[in-house]
Coordinates of C-alpha atoms and ligand atoms in Angstrom, one line a residue:
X181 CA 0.0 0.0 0.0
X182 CA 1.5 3.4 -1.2
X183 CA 0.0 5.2 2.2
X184 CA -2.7 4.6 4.9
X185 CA -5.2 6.0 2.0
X186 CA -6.5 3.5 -0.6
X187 CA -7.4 4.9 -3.8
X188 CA -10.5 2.8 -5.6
X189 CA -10.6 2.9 -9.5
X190 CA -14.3 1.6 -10.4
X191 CA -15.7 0.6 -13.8
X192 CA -19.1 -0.2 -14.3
X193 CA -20.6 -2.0 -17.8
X194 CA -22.4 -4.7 -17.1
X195 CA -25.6 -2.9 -19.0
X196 CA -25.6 0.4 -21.1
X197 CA -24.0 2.8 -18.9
X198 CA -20.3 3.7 -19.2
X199 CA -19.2 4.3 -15.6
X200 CA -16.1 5.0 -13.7
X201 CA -15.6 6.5 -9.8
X202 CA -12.5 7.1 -7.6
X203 CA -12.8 6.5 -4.4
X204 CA -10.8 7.4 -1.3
X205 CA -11.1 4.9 1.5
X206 CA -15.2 5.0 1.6
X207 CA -14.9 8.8 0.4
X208 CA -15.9 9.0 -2.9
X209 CA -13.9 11.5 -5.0
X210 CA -15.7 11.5 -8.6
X211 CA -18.3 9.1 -10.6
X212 CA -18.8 9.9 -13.9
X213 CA -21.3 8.1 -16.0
X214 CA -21.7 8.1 -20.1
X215 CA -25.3 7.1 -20.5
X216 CA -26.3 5.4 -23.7
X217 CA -29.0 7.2 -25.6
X218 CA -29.3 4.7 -28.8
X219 CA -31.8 2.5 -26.7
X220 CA -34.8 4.6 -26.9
X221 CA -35.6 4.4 -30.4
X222 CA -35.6 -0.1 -29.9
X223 CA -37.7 0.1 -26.7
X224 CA -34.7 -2.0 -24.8
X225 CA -31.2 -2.3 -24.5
X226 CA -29.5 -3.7 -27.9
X227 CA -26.6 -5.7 -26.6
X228 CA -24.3 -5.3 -29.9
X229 CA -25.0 -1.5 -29.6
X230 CA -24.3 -0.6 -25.8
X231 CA -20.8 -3.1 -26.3
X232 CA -19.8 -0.9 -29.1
X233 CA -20.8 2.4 -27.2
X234 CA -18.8 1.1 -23.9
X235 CA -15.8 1.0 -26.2
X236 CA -16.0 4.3 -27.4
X237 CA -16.9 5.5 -23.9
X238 CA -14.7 3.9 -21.6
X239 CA -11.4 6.0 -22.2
X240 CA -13.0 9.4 -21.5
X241 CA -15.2 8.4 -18.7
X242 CA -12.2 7.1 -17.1
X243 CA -10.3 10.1 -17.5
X244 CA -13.3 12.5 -16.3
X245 CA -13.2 10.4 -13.5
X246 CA -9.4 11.0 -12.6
X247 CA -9.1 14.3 -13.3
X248 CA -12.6 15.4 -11.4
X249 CA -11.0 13.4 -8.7
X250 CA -8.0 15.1 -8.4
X251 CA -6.0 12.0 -8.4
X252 CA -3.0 10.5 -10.9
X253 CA -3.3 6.7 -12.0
X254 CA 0.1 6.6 -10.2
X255 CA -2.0 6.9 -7.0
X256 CA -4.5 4.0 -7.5
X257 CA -4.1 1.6 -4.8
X258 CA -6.3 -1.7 -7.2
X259 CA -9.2 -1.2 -10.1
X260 CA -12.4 -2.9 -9.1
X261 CA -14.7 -3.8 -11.7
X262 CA -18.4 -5.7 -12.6
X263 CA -17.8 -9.2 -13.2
X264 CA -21.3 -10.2 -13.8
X265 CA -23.9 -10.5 -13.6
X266 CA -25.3 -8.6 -16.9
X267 CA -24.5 -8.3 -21.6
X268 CA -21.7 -10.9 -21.7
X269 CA -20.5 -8.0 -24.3
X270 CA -20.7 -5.0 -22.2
X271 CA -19.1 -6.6 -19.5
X272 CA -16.2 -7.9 -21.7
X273 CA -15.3 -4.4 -22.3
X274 CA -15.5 -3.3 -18.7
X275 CA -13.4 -6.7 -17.9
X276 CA -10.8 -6.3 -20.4
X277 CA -10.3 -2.7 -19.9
X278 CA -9.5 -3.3 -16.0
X279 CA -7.3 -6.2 -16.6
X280 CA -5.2 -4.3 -18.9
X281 CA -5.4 -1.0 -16.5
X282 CA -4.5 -3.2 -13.4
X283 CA -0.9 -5.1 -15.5
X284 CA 0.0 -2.1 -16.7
X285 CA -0.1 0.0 -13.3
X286 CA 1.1 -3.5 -11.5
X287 CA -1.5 -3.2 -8.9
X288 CA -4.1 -5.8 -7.8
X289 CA -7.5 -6.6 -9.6
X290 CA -10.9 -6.7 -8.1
X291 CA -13.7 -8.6 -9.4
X292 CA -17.2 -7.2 -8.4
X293 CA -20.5 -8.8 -8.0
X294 CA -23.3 -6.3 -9.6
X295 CA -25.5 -7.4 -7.2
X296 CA -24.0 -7.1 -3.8
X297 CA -22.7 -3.5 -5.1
X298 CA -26.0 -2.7 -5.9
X299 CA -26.6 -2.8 -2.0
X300 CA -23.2 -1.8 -1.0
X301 CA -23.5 1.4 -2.1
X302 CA -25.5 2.5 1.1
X303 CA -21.8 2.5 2.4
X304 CA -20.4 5.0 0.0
X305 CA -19.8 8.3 1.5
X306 CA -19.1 12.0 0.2
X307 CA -16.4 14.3 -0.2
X308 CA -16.5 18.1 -0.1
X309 CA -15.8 18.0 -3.7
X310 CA -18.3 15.1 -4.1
X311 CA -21.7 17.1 -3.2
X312 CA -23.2 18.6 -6.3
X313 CA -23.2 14.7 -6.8
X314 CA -26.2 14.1 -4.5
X315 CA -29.6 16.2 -5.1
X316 CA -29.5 17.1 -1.5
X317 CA -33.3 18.0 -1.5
X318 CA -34.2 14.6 -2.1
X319 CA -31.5 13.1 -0.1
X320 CA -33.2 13.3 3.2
X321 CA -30.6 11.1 5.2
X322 CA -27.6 13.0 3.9
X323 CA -26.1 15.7 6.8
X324 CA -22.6 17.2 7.1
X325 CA -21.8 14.5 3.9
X326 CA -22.4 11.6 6.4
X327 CA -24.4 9.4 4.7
X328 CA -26.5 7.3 7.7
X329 CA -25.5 3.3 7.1
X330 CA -27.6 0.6 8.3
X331 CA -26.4 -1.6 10.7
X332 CA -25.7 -5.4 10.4
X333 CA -27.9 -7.7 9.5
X334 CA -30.0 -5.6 7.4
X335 CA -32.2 -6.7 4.5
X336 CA -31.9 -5.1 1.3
X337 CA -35.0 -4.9 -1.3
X338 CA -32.8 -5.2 -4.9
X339 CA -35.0 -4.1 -7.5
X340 CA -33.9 -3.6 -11.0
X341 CA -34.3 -4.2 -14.5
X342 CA -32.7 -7.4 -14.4
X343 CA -33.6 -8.7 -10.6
X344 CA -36.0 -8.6 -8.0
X345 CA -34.4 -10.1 -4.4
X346 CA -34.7 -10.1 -0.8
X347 CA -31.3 -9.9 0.5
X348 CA -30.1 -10.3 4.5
X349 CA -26.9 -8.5 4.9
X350 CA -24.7 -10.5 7.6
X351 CA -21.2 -8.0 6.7
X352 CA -20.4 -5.7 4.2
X353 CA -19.4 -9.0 2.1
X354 CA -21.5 -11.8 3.7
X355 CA -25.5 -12.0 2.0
X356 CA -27.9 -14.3 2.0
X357 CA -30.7 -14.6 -0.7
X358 CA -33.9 -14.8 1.2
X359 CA -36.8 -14.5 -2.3
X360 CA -36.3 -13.2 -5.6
X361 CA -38.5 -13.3 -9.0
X362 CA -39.0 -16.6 -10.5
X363 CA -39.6 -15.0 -13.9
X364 CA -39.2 -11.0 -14.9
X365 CA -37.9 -8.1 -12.7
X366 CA -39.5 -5.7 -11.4
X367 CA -37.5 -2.9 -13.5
X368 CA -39.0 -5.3 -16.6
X369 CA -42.7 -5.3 -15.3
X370 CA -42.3 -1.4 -15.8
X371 CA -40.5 -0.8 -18.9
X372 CA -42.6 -3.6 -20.5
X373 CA -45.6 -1.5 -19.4
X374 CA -44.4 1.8 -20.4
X375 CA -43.8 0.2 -24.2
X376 CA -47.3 -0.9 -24.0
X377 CA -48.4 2.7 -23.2
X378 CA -46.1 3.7 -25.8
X379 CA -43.8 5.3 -24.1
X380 CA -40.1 5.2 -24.8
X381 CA -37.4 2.9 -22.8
X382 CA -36.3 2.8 -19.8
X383 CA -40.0 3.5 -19.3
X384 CA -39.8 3.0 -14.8
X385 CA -39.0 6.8 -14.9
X386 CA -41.8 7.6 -17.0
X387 CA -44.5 5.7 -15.3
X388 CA -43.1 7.6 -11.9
X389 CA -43.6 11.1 -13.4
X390 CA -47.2 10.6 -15.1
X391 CA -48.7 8.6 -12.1
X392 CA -47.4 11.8 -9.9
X393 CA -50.7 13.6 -10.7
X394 CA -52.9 10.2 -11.1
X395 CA -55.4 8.1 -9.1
X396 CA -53.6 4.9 -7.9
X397 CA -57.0 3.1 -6.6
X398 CA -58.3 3.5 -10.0
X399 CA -57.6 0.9 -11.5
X400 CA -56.8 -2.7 -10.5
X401 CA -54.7 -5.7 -11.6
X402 CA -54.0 -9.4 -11.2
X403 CA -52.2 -10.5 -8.2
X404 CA -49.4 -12.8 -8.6
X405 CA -49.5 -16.1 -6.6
X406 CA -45.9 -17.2 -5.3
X407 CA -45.0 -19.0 -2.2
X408 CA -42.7 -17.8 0.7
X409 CA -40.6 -14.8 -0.1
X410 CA -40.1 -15.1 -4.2
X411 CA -41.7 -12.9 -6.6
X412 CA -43.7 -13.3 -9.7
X413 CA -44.2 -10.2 -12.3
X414 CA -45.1 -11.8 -15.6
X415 CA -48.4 -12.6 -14.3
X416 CA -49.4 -9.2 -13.6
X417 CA -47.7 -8.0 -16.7
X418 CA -49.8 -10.0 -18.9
X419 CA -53.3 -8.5 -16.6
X420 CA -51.9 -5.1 -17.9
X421 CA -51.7 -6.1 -21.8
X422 CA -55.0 -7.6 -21.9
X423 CA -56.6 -4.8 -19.5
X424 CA -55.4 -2.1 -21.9
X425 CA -56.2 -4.5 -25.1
X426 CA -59.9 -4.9 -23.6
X427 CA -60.0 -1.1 -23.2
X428 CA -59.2 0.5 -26.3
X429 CA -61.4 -1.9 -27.7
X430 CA -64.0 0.1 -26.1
X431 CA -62.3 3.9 -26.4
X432 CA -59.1 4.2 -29.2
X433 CA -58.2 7.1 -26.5
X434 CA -58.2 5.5 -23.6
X435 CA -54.4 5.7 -23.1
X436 CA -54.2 9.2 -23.8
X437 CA -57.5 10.1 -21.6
X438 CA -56.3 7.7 -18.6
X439 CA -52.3 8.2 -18.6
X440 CA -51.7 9.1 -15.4
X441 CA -54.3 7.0 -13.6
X442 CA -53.3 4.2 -15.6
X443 CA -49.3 4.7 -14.6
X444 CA -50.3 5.3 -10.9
X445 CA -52.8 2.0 -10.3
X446 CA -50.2 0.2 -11.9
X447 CA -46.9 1.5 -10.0
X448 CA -49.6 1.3 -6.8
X449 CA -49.7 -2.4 -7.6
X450 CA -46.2 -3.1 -8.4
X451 CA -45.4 -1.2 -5.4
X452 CA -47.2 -3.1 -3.3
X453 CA -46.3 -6.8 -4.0
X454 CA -42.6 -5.3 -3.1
X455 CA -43.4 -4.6 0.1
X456 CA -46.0 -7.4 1.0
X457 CA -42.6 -9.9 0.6
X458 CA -41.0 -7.4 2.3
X459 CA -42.8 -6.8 5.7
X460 CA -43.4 -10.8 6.1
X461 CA -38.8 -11.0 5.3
X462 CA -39.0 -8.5 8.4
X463 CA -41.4 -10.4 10.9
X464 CA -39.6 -13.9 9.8
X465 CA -36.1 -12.4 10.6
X466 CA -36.8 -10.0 13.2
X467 CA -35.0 -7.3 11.4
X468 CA -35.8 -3.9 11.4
X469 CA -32.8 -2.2 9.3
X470 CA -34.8 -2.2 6.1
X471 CA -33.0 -0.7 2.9
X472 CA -34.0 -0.5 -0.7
X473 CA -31.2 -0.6 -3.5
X474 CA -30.8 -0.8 -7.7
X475 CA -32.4 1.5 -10.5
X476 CA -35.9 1.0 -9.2
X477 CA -35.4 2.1 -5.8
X478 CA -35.3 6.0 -7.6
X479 CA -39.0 5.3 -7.7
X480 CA -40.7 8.1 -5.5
X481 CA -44.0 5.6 -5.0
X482 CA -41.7 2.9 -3.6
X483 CA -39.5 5.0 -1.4
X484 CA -42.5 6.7 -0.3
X485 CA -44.6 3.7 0.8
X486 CA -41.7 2.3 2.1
X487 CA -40.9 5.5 5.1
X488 CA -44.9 5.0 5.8
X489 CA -44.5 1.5 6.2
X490 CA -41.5 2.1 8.2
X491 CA -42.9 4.4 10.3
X492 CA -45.6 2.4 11.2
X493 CA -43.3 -1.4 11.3
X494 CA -41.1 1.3 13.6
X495 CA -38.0 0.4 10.9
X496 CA -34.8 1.9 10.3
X497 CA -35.4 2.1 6.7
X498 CA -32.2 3.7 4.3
X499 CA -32.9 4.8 0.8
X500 CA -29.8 5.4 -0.9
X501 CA -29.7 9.4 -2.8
X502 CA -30.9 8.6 -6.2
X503 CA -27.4 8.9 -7.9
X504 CA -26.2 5.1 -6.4
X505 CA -29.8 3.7 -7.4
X506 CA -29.0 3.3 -11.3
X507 CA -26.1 1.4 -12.2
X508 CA -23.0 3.9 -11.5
X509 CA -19.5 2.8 -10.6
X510 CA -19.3 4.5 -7.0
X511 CA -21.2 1.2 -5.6
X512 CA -18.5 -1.1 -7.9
X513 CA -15.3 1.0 -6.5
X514 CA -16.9 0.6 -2.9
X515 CA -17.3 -3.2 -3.0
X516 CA -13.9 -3.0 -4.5
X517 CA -12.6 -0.9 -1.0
X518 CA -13.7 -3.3 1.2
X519 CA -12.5 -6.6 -0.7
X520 CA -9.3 -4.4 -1.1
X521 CA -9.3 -4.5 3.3
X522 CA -9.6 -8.4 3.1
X523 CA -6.6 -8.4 0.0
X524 CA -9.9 -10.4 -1.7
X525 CA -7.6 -10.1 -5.4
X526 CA -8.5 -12.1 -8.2
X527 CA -5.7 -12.5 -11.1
X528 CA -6.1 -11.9 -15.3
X529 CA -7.5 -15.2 -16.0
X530 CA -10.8 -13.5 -14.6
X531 CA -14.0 -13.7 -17.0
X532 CA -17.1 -11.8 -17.2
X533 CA -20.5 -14.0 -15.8
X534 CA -23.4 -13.1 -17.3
X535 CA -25.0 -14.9 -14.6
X536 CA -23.8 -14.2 -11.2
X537 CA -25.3 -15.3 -8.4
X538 CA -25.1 -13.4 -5.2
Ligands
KG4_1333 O1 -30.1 -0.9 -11.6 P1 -30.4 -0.4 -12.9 O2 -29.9 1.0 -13.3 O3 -29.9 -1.3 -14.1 C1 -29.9 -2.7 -13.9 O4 -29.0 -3.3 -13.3 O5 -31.0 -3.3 -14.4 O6 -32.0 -0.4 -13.1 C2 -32.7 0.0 -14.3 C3 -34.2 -0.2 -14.0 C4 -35.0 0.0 -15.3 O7 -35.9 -1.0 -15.4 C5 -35.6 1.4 -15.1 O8 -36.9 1.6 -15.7 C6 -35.8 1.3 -13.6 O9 -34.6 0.8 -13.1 N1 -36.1 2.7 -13.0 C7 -37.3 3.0 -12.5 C8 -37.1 4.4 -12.0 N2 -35.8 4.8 -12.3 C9 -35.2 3.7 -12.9 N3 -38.4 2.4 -12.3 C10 -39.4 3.0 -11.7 N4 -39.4 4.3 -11.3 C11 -38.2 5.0 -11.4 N5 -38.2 6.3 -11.0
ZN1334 ZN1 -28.0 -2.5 -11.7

C-alpha cells in the first residue's frame, strides 16, 4: 500500500451505462457516467449497440473520473470492476479494460459482483468536492456529507431491470438470498408496461412522473400467486396487456384520456407486491434495518410507501440518494474498498459472468 489512503478505480458495464468513480477509502472523489442514448428508439437495450458504445466511452469516462477526482493513475491503490452479472458483451469491455489497466499500473484486480454492489452502495460516503453529486433536496438522510448506514444484519429490497431479491446483509461481504422473482424483474414489469403505453425505454422513470398527478386506486390488476418470499411479475404484466387490449377496444383514446391514472394504479400495484414480501422477510427475521437498493429504488412511489410503512413497522429504513440507485460505478469502487481491506484479489484469468449469483 502506497499510504494509509486506498485509492478505488471503479468501472461499471455490465448494462448500457459507461461508468467509472475514484474512491478514497469510503470517500468517494468522482463518478462519472456516459449514458447510452441509442436505446430509446428499440424500446430496450441492444446488446451489440451498448458493447460498441462502452468501447468508445470507456477512455473518456475514465479520465473524467481521474481528473474530477484530483488524483493521478500513479495513485491507484487496485481497479475494481463488474464481473457479472449482466450483456456478456458490455461486461467484456469493462473486464478487459481493467485487466489491462490493473498489468499495466502493477496493482491488484478486483472482481465485483453487480448485485451485492448494488446494496453496498448505502456505504459510499461523500467528499467536499463530491456534493453537487447528491440532489441534496431529495436526499433526506444526507447531513454534514455523512451518509447514515444501516447496521448489520439488514435486508436489502434489490429491484432492477434485471432482478428482483430479498437480500439479508450479515457483513459488508457476507449476504444471503432470502426470495427473488421466479420469472421478470420488477424494472421489466415497468418498462414492459411503459412500451405498451407507448412510451419510450427505460420506461420505470416515465411511469413515476405521469402517475405523480394520477389516481392509484383507480384501476386494479392481477395479483401474482408465489410461495414464501419469491416474486412473480409476468403474471401481472400479462393482466396489464390484456386490461389495456380490452380497453381501447372500447375507447381508441383510452391511453391518452387515462395516462396518469393508468401509470399510478399500476406502479400502486407493483409497489405493493414489493413490500407485501417485504414486511413478512421483516417479521420472519426479526429485522428492522430495512433498505431499498438498484435502478428502481429511484421510484418516489416505492421510497414513499416504504418510510410510511416504516414508520408504522417502527423500521430503520435507508434509501440510498438517487445517484447510487441506477447502475453507477461508485457502488462497484466501494465493493472494491472493502475486498481491497480483506486483500480479496483475483488475477487476469478473470471472466465476465453473465449470470452471477449473489
Ligand atoms: O439498476 P439499474 O440502473 O440497471 C440494472 O441493473 O438493471 O435499473 C434499471 C431499471 C430500469 O428498469 C428502469 O426503468 C428502472 O430501473 N427505474 C425506475 C425508475 N428509475 C429507474 N423504475 C421506476 N421508477 C423510477 N423512477
Ligand atoms: Zn444494476
Amino acid at each position: 500500500m502506497k499510504s494509509d489512503k486506498v485509492y478505488i478505480l471503479g468501472i461499471e458495464s455490465s448494462c448500457d451505462d459507461t461508468s467509472c468513480a475514484i474512491l478514497q477509502n469510503e470517500v468517494l472523489l468522482s463518478n462519472i457516467t456516459a449514458n447510452q442514448k441509442i436505446h430509446e428508439q428499440y424500446g430496450g437495450v441492444i446488446p451489440e449497440l451498448a458493447s460498441r458504445d462502452h468501447q468508445k466511452n470507456i477512455v473518456p469516462t475514465v479520465h473524467a473520473a481521474l481528473e474530477k477526482a484530483g488524483v493521478n493513475l500513479s495513485q491507484i491503490s487496485a481497479i475494481a470492476f463488474t464481473r457479472g452479472p449482466g450483456l456478456m458483451g458490455s461486461l467484456l469491455v469493462g473486464t478487459s479494460f481493467a485487466k489491462s489497466l490493473s498489468m499495466g499500473l502493477g496493482i491488484p484486480l478486483i472482481e465485483v459482483n453487480h448485485m451485492q454492489a448494488h446494496i453496498l452502495a448505502h456505504f459510499i460516503q461523500l467528499g467536499v468536492g463530491s456534493s453537487e453529486l447528491v440532489d441534496k433536496k431529495l436526499n433526506t438522510q444526507s447531513t454534514n456529507y455523512e451518509l447514515r448506514t444501516p447496521n448489520f444484519p439488514f435486508l436489502c429490497l434489490t429491484v432492477s431491470g434485471g432482478h428482483t431479491q430479498i437480500v439479508k446483509v450479515k457483513d459488508h461481504l457476507t449476504f444471503e438470498l432470502l426470495g427473488e422473482t421466479q420469472d421478470d424483474a420488477v424494472g421489466e414489469a415497468f418498462d414492459k408496461a411503459a412500451k405498451i403505453l407507448g412510451l419510450p425505454y427505460p420506461g420505470g422513470p416515465l411511469i413515476d412522473k405521469y402517475a405523480q398527478t394520477g389516481n392509484p386506486n383507480k384501476f386494479s390488476f392481477s395479483k401474482s400467486k408465489v410461495p414464501n418470499l419469491d416474486y412473480s411479475f409476468s403474471g401481472i404484466k400479462t393482466s396489464f396487456l390484456y386490461f389495456i387490449q380490452n380497453a381501447i377496444k372500447e375507447n381508441q383514446k383510452f391511453i391518452e384520456e387515462n395516462l396518469n391514472d393508468i401509470c399510478a394504479s399500476y406502479q400502486n400495484h407493483l409497489v405493493k407486491t414489493l413490500l407485501h414480501n417485504l414486511v413478512e422477510a421483516s417479521k420472519i427475521h426479526n429485522i428492522n434495518q430495512i433498505s431499498i437498493a438498484g435502478g428502481v429504488s429511484a421510484n418516489s412511489e416505492l421510497r414513499k410507501q416504504l418510510k410510511e410503512t416504516g414508520e408504522k413497522l417502527k423500521w430503520d429504513v435507508f434509501i440510498p440518494p438517487f445517484e447510487f440507485c441506477t447502475d453507477n460505478a461508485a457502488m462497484i469502487a466501494i465493493t472494491g474498498y472493502y475486498k481491497f481491506l480483506k486483500k480479496d484479489f483475483c488475477d487476469l484469468s478473470a471472466v465476465p459472468q453473465a449470470r452471477y449469483t449473489l
